Amino acid sequence: MHPLIKNLPLLIFVLFFYSSPSFYVRAQDNIPFTVSPVAPEIQKQGASGYFDFDVVAKQKQTIYVQIKNNKNEPLAFIVTPLNAITSQYGQILYDVNTKKSNFINLKVPLKKYMTPESEIVVPPNASRQVPLEINLPDVNEGLVLGGIHVIAEDATFDEKEINKGTSTLQIKNQIAYVLGIKMQFPEMVPPKFSFGKIKIDMVDGMPKLLIEMKNSAPAVIKDLSGKYVVTAEDGKKVLKGSFSSLKMAPNTRVKYPVDWVSGKLKPGTYKAKLTATFGDKKVIATKNFAIKETKTIKEYNQLTKEVVNEPAIPWWNYLLTTLVAGCIFFIIGRKSKKEKEKEN
């Protein structure tokens, strides 16, 4: 079994709240509906809790998702196929809210080649198997990794009212399931990793070095590690560090954020030496980038300067205080000793 998919049920059979802030649903809570995959005849032996089967070019296949309605009223559902993406911190995610920029050389976008029913309604306290039609393109290599997102249109998990001053905020929480799907074409291909552009950006008021990482092949990168060293124009090292245990979904790119811990952002040209390893592969790259004196960077540099220039107590002040305190205790101690000797 594919090592990544082996752990898939732990990742995808989680109920997500669509509210702010986010919470996780506990297993014992009374949820309005449940979702489970119906294993097709071509399902790989030993795979359960998600879809896992081999496919060929132009294959047509119907798979089914079972939805159980636990409420006393009918529920309408929205089913959305999705491709797995890579999170900014190097984890594989099954998120329905993806962007075109998340992918690179994607040949099998599941939203295009997997079609659910347009109207899905499940009667009260009943179950229904919902079909999804798969019509694959003329592709015969690589891995397709994704999920099937299921959410009820109007079913809320619970409702809360929060009073804030003179106003009342009502929060309605919904839940969703994502069932994993893995389809393997006959020809397996190795991952293809590369570094893309890098740049400095302000994230939540703090500077980050964004290192673009690409996996342009239909394969999973399981254990990616590497190092980075940034030097200024004068050759001085201003930043260095490492990353490890990252994963990348097939045909995805990500901008990996690194904290800029060198203090002030000095405008100029910088050079980054990058190294990445996965399996028996090693990728080395050198990328140049510039820091421009934008308004945001000016404000950050001014703030950094104010913090650095805050008046501090000199070190000799601490030493002098310690010596004076020591002398006082010594004198008090001797005086106390003499008084005791007189009493005796």
Tab-separated table of C-alpha atoms in Angstrom:
chain	number	residue	atom	x	y	z
A	1	MET	CA	0.000	0.000	0.000
A	2	HIS	CA	1.183	3.517	-0.736
A	3	PRO	CA	2.724	4.906	2.527
A	4	LEU	CA	0.875	8.186	2.200
A	5	ILE	CA	-2.483	6.616	1.493
A	6	LYS	CA	-2.067	4.223	4.401
A	7	ASN	CA	-2.476	7.199	6.735
A	8	LEU	CA	-5.141	8.886	4.620
A	9	PRO	CA	-8.214	7.979	6.725
A	10	LEU	CA	-6.623	9.723	9.716
A	11	LEU	CA	-6.373	12.900	7.667
A	12	ILE	CA	-9.608	12.939	5.757
A	13	PHE	CA	-12.201	11.452	8.076
A	14	VAL	CA	-12.156	14.606	10.121
A	15	LEU	CA	-15.217	16.807	10.371
A	16	PHE	CA	-14.439	20.445	9.744
A	17	PHE	CA	-16.529	23.306	11.087
A	18	TYR	CA	-17.205	26.079	8.606
A	19	SER	CA	-17.178	28.910	11.111
A	20	SER	CA	-14.760	31.241	12.788
A	21	PRO	CA	-12.903	30.200	14.820
A	22	SER	CA	-12.567	26.599	13.621
A	23	PHE	CA	-13.242	23.595	15.791
A	24	TYR	CA	-13.132	19.837	15.351
A	25	VAL	CA	-16.132	17.583	15.836
A	26	ARG	CA	-15.824	14.917	18.497
A	27	ALA	CA	-16.798	11.374	17.504
A	28	GLN	CA	-19.479	11.128	20.186
A	29	ASP	CA	-21.333	14.251	19.063
A	30	ASN	CA	-24.703	13.853	17.359
A	31	ILE	CA	-23.850	14.851	13.792
A	32	PRO	CA	-26.593	15.389	11.180
A	33	PHE	CA	-25.156	13.023	8.556
A	34	THR	CA	-22.331	10.592	7.847
A	35	VAL	CA	-20.478	9.740	4.649
A	36	SER	CA	-18.572	6.610	3.632
A	37	PRO	CA	-17.089	5.227	0.400
A	38	VAL	CA	-18.616	2.220	-1.343
A	39	ALA	CA	-15.653	0.137	-2.474
A	40	PRO	CA	-15.854	-0.638	-6.226
A	41	GLU	CA	-15.011	-4.070	-7.615
A	42	ILE	CA	-11.638	-2.763	-8.782
A	43	GLN	CA	-10.703	-1.533	-5.284
A	44	LYS	CA	-7.230	-2.673	-4.211
A	45	GLN	CA	-7.191	-5.404	-1.613
A	46	GLY	CA	-6.641	-4.126	1.911
A	47	ALA	CA	-7.601	-0.531	1.119
A	48	SER	CA	-10.561	0.713	3.153
A	49	GLY	CA	-12.013	4.045	4.175
A	50	TYR	CA	-11.088	5.664	0.843
A	51	PHE	CA	-10.994	4.869	-2.883
A	52	ASP	CA	-7.856	3.190	-4.214
A	53	PHE	CA	-7.724	1.519	-7.630
A	54	ASP	CA	-5.710	1.282	-10.847
A	55	VAL	CA	-6.906	2.948	-14.051
A	56	VAL	CA	-5.954	3.236	-17.719
A	57	ALA	CA	-6.231	5.991	-20.310
A	58	LYS	CA	-9.794	6.993	-21.290
A	59	GLN	CA	-11.299	4.685	-18.668
A	60	LYS	CA	-14.927	5.213	-17.683
A	61	GLN	CA	-15.779	4.258	-14.119
A	62	THR	CA	-18.659	4.861	-11.740
A	63	ILE	CA	-18.006	5.032	-8.013
A	64	TYR	CA	-20.505	5.524	-5.196
A	65	VAL	CA	-20.529	7.509	-1.975
A	66	GLN	CA	-22.994	6.483	0.728
A	67	ILE	CA	-24.656	9.335	2.607
A	68	LYS	CA	-26.709	8.658	5.739
A	69	ASN	CA	-29.143	11.359	6.864
A	70	ASN	CA	-29.558	11.324	10.663
A	71	LYS	CA	-32.103	14.135	10.799
A	72	ASN	CA	-35.907	14.036	10.749
A	73	GLU	CA	-36.052	16.121	7.592
A	74	PRO	CA	-34.669	15.710	4.065
A	75	LEU	CA	-31.193	17.064	3.400
A	76	ALA	CA	-29.740	18.386	0.153
A	77	PHE	CA	-26.036	17.809	-0.451
A	78	ILE	CA	-23.251	19.317	-2.533
A	79	VAL	CA	-20.547	16.903	-3.699
A	80	THR	CA	-17.314	18.367	-5.060
A	81	PRO	CA	-14.289	16.429	-6.398
A	82	LEU	CA	-10.890	17.965	-5.658
A	83	ASN	CA	-7.184	17.372	-6.215
A	84	ALA	CA	-4.804	17.205	-3.257
A	85	ILE	CA	-2.626	20.266	-2.685
A	86	THR	CA	0.516	21.014	-0.717
A	87	SER	CA	0.187	23.345	2.277
A	88	GLN	CA	2.655	26.186	2.762
A	89	TYR	CA	4.375	24.198	5.508
A	90	GLY	CA	4.822	21.060	3.437
A	91	GLN	CA	1.854	18.821	4.212
A	92	ILE	CA	-0.642	17.218	1.826
A	93	LEU	CA	-4.120	18.714	2.169
A	94	TYR	CA	-7.541	17.803	0.779
A	95	ASP	CA	-9.118	21.249	0.604
A	96	VAL	CA	-12.120	22.198	-1.505
A	97	ASN	CA	-10.926	25.809	-1.721
A	98	THR	CA	-8.041	25.489	-4.166
A	99	LYS	CA	-6.584	27.911	-6.696
A	100	LYS	CA	-5.179	27.341	-10.153
A	101	SER	CA	-1.831	28.584	-8.842
A	102	ASN	CA	-1.685	25.621	-6.433
A	103	PHE	CA	-1.017	23.276	-9.360
A	104	ILE	CA	1.576	22.795	-12.074
A	105	ASN	CA	1.197	20.581	-15.170
A	106	LEU	CA	-2.007	19.054	-13.780
A	107	LYS	CA	-3.352	16.669	-16.435
A	108	VAL	CA	-6.285	15.179	-14.523
A	109	PRO	CA	-8.213	17.912	-12.675
A	110	LEU	CA	-10.888	15.923	-10.877
A	111	LYS	CA	-13.498	18.688	-11.095
A	112	LYS	CA	-13.345	18.262	-14.870
A	113	TYR	CA	-13.193	14.470	-15.152
A	114	MET	CA	-15.373	13.389	-12.196
A	115	THR	CA	-19.058	14.339	-12.312
A	116	PRO	CA	-21.512	13.996	-9.386
A	117	GLU	CA	-25.276	14.323	-9.636
A	118	SER	CA	-26.520	17.892	-9.932
A	119	GLU	CA	-29.248	17.446	-7.295
A	120	ILE	CA	-28.640	15.177	-4.324
A	121	VAL	CA	-31.382	14.817	-1.714
A	122	VAL	CA	-31.462	12.167	1.015
A	123	PRO	CA	-34.797	11.468	2.794
A	124	PRO	CA	-35.123	11.758	6.600
A	125	ASN	CA	-33.337	9.011	8.586
A	126	ALA	CA	-32.359	7.228	5.392
A	127	SER	CA	-29.258	6.326	3.396
A	128	ARG	CA	-28.520	6.769	-0.275
A	129	GLN	CA	-25.687	5.767	-2.587
A	130	VAL	CA	-24.687	8.750	-4.712
A	131	PRO	CA	-22.924	7.991	-8.032
A	132	LEU	CA	-19.942	9.869	-9.444
A	133	GLU	CA	-19.049	9.332	-13.092
A	134	ILE	CA	-15.331	9.244	-13.934
A	135	ASN	CA	-14.272	9.839	-17.554
A	136	LEU	CA	-10.490	9.906	-17.700
A	137	PRO	CA	-8.503	11.684	-20.452
A	138	ASP	CA	-5.887	10.134	-22.722
A	139	VAL	CA	-3.276	9.861	-19.973
A	140	ASN	CA	-1.419	6.674	-19.161
A	141	GLU	CA	1.141	7.596	-16.504
A	142	GLY	CA	1.360	8.861	-12.974
A	143	LEU	CA	-0.772	9.108	-9.857
A	144	VAL	CA	-3.992	11.043	-9.301
A	145	LEU	CA	-4.481	11.965	-5.646
A	146	GLY	CA	-7.521	13.828	-4.414
A	147	GLY	CA	-10.759	13.702	-2.520
A	148	ILE	CA	-14.540	13.967	-2.645
A	149	HIS	CA	-15.916	16.810	-0.522
A	150	VAL	CA	-19.468	16.338	0.818
A	151	ILE	CA	-21.458	18.995	2.643
A	152	ALA	CA	-25.163	19.460	3.414
A	153	GLU	CA	-26.618	22.726	2.121
A	154	ASP	CA	-28.655	23.656	5.194
A	155	ALA	CA	-27.727	21.204	7.942
A	156	THR	CA	-26.120	22.959	10.901
A	157	PHE	CA	-24.289	21.091	13.618
A	158	ASP	CA	-25.248	23.599	16.280
A	159	GLU	CA	-26.101	27.250	16.679
A	160	LYS	CA	-24.750	29.738	19.180
A	161	GLU	CA	-25.550	33.319	20.005
A	162	ILE	CA	-22.799	35.580	21.309
A	163	ASN	CA	-23.716	38.902	22.836
A	164	LYS	CA	-21.285	41.730	22.108
A	165	GLY	CA	-22.417	44.976	23.650
A	166	THR	CA	-25.696	45.965	22.081
A	167	SER	CA	-25.461	43.463	19.211
A	168	THR	CA	-25.922	39.701	19.015
A	169	LEU	CA	-23.788	37.497	16.788
A	170	GLN	CA	-25.293	34.204	15.624
A	171	ILE	CA	-22.887	31.423	14.630
A	172	LYS	CA	-24.105	28.432	12.635
A	173	ASN	CA	-21.652	25.558	12.359
A	174	GLN	CA	-21.690	23.158	9.417
A	175	ILE	CA	-19.693	19.990	8.915
A	176	ALA	CA	-18.174	18.389	5.845
A	177	TYR	CA	-16.518	15.106	4.930
A	178	VAL	CA	-13.676	14.573	2.503
A	179	LEU	CA	-13.160	11.011	1.232
A	180	GLY	CA	-9.760	10.303	-0.272
A	181	ILE	CA	-9.290	8.921	-3.772
A	182	LYS	CA	-6.146	7.512	-5.353
A	183	MET	CA	-5.974	6.408	-8.992
A	184	GLN	CA	-2.770	4.923	-10.402
A	185	PHE	CA	-2.092	4.759	-14.148
A	186	PRO	CA	0.014	1.857	-15.564
A	187	GLU	CA	3.232	3.849	-15.910
A	188	MET	CA	4.675	5.045	-12.613
A	189	VAL	CA	6.819	8.174	-12.749
A	190	PRO	CA	9.268	9.593	-10.198
A	191	PRO	CA	8.706	12.964	-8.526
A	192	LYS	CA	10.259	15.980	-10.244
A	193	PHE	CA	11.336	18.632	-7.756
A	194	SER	CA	12.693	22.106	-8.450
A	195	PHE	CA	13.057	25.469	-6.757
A	196	GLY	CA	11.172	28.395	-8.254
A	197	LYS	CA	11.320	32.099	-7.488
A	198	ILE	CA	12.104	33.422	-4.036
A	199	LYS	CA	11.216	36.779	-2.545
A	200	ILE	CA	10.764	38.743	0.647
A	201	ASP	CA	7.197	39.444	1.721
A	202	MET	CA	5.554	40.853	4.819
A	203	VAL	CA	3.196	38.345	6.450
A	204	ASP	CA	1.182	39.565	9.440
A	205	GLY	CA	3.610	42.430	9.828
A	206	MET	CA	6.689	40.206	9.909
A	207	PRO	CA	9.177	39.602	7.071
A	208	LYS	CA	9.279	36.160	5.488
A	209	LEU	CA	11.528	34.681	2.841
A	210	LEU	CA	9.183	32.794	0.505
A	211	ILE	CA	10.903	29.872	-1.229
A	212	GLU	CA	8.871	28.460	-4.110
A	213	MET	CA	9.002	24.656	-4.310
A	214	LYS	CA	7.621	22.681	-7.240
A	215	ASN	CA	6.699	19.047	-7.795
A	216	SER	CA	5.829	19.017	-11.495
A	217	ALA	CA	5.338	15.232	-11.801
A	218	PRO	CA	2.230	13.114	-11.058
A	219	ALA	CA	3.880	11.498	-8.032
A	220	VAL	CA	4.113	12.133	-4.302
A	221	ILE	CA	7.256	13.456	-2.633
A	222	LYS	CA	7.245	11.698	0.728
A	223	ASP	CA	10.196	13.064	2.717
A	224	LEU	CA	11.733	16.304	1.503
A	225	SER	CA	14.541	17.967	3.432
A	226	GLY	CA	17.051	20.670	2.646
A	227	LYS	CA	19.053	23.756	3.580
A	228	TYR	CA	19.210	27.408	2.596
A	229	VAL	CA	21.923	30.060	2.969
A	230	VAL	CA	21.334	33.722	2.081
A	231	THR	CA	24.201	36.157	1.514
A	232	ALA	CA	24.229	39.896	0.877
A	233	GLU	CA	26.082	41.684	-1.916
A	234	ASP	CA	29.204	41.950	0.247
A	235	GLY	CA	29.239	38.174	0.781
A	236	LYS	CA	28.067	38.363	4.390
A	237	LYS	CA	25.695	35.597	5.515
A	238	VAL	CA	22.415	37.095	6.661
A	239	LEU	CA	20.238	33.999	6.949
A	240	LYS	CA	20.637	30.237	7.073
A	241	GLY	CA	18.512	27.305	8.114
A	242	SER	CA	17.019	23.969	7.139
A	243	PHE	CA	13.725	22.166	6.566
A	244	SER	CA	12.805	18.505	6.902
A	245	SER	CA	10.001	15.937	6.655
A	246	LEU	CA	8.053	17.895	4.045
A	247	LYS	CA	5.591	16.215	1.680
A	248	MET	CA	4.306	17.372	-1.686
A	249	ALA	CA	1.193	16.270	-3.550
A	250	PRO	CA	1.429	15.437	-7.271
A	251	ASN	CA	1.709	18.396	-9.676
A	252	THR	CA	1.714	21.069	-6.973
A	253	ARG	CA	3.718	24.118	-6.009
A	254	VAL	CA	4.016	25.973	-2.734
A	255	LYS	CA	5.708	29.074	-1.329
A	256	TYR	CA	7.500	27.825	1.762
A	257	PRO	CA	7.842	30.628	4.373
A	258	VAL	CA	11.046	31.186	6.333
A	259	ASP	CA	11.291	33.705	9.166
A	260	TRP	CA	13.682	36.556	8.389
A	261	VAL	CA	15.587	36.633	11.684
A	262	SER	CA	18.320	39.037	10.607
A	263	GLY	CA	16.546	42.121	11.892
A	264	LYS	CA	16.517	45.097	9.554
A	265	LEU	CA	15.643	44.556	5.884
A	266	LYS	CA	18.473	46.289	4.072
A	267	PRO	CA	17.602	47.130	0.440
A	268	GLY	CA	19.849	45.438	-2.095
A	269	THR	CA	20.481	42.243	-4.041
A	270	TYR	CA	20.826	38.921	-2.235
A	271	LYS	CA	21.811	35.413	-3.234
A	272	ALA	CA	20.238	32.233	-1.868
A	273	LYS	CA	21.945	28.845	-2.118
A	274	LEU	CA	19.322	26.109	-1.878
A	275	THR	CA	19.643	22.351	-1.427
A	276	ALA	CA	16.884	19.731	-1.338
A	277	THR	CA	17.029	15.945	-0.955
A	278	PHE	CA	14.344	13.253	-1.238
A	279	GLY	CA	14.994	9.547	-1.613
A	280	ASP	CA	18.267	9.229	-3.517
A	281	LYS	CA	17.744	12.544	-5.334
A	282	LYS	CA	19.499	15.849	-4.621
A	283	VAL	CA	18.648	19.240	-6.102
A	284	ILE	CA	20.946	22.279	-5.806
A	285	ALA	CA	20.018	25.777	-6.955
A	286	THR	CA	21.162	29.375	-6.612
A	287	LYS	CA	18.542	32.117	-6.747
A	288	ASN	CA	18.925	35.886	-6.667
A	289	PHE	CA	16.352	38.229	-5.199
A	290	ALA	CA	16.120	41.886	-4.287
A	291	ILE	CA	14.818	43.770	-1.283
A	292	LYS	CA	13.276	47.083	-2.296
A	293	GLU	CA	12.602	49.939	0.084
A	294	THR	CA	8.813	49.863	-0.041
A	295	LYS	CA	6.572	51.711	2.394
A	296	THR	CA	5.898	48.523	4.368
A	297	ILE	CA	9.591	47.683	4.641
A	298	LYS	CA	10.402	51.264	5.693
A	299	GLU	CA	7.847	51.022	8.495
A	300	TYR	CA	9.238	47.656	9.610
A	301	ASN	CA	12.832	48.939	9.598
A	302	GLN	CA	11.813	51.988	11.626
A	303	LEU	CA	10.077	49.777	14.177
A	304	THR	CA	13.114	47.487	14.355
A	305	LYS	CA	15.393	50.499	14.835
A	306	GLU	CA	13.268	51.827	17.698
A	307	VAL	CA	13.360	48.469	19.468
A	308	VAL	CA	17.135	48.166	19.057
A	309	ASN	CA	17.732	51.744	20.232
A	310	GLU	CA	15.618	51.494	23.363
A	311	PRO	CA	17.723	52.676	26.353
A	312	ALA	CA	19.112	49.754	28.265
A	313	ILE	CA	20.822	49.611	31.665
A	314	PRO	CA	24.607	49.246	31.123
A	315	TRP	CA	26.196	45.996	32.288
A	316	TRP	CA	28.459	47.814	34.731
A	317	ASN	CA	25.359	49.185	36.449
A	318	TYR	CA	24.331	45.636	37.385
A	319	LEU	CA	27.875	44.889	38.604
A	320	LEU	CA	28.018	48.043	40.744
A	321	THR	CA	24.612	47.299	42.272
A	322	THR	CA	25.717	43.773	43.155
A	323	LEU	CA	28.950	45.019	44.807
A	324	VAL	CA	27.121	47.674	46.846
A	325	ALA	CA	24.529	45.152	48.015
A	326	GLY	CA	27.306	42.750	48.980
A	327	CYS	CA	29.084	45.410	51.045
A	328	ILE	CA	25.881	46.341	52.863
A	329	PHE	CA	25.139	42.729	53.802
A	330	PHE	CA	28.775	42.279	54.931
A	331	ILE	CA	28.635	45.328	57.218
A	332	ILE	CA	25.268	44.309	58.667
A	333	GLY	CA	26.579	40.807	59.271
A	334	ARG	CA	29.709	42.023	61.131
A	335	LYS	CA	27.695	44.478	63.225
A	336	SER	CA	25.248	41.747	64.226
A	337	LYS	CA	28.128	39.444	65.162
A	338	LYS	CA	29.766	42.076	67.417
A	339	GLU	CA	26.474	42.766	69.209
A	340	LYS	CA	26.068	39.072	69.976
A	341	GLU	CA	29.657	38.908	71.343
A	342	LYS	CA	28.946	41.852	73.687
A	343	GLU	CA	25.781	40.159	74.968
A	344	ASN	CA	27.766	37.043	75.791
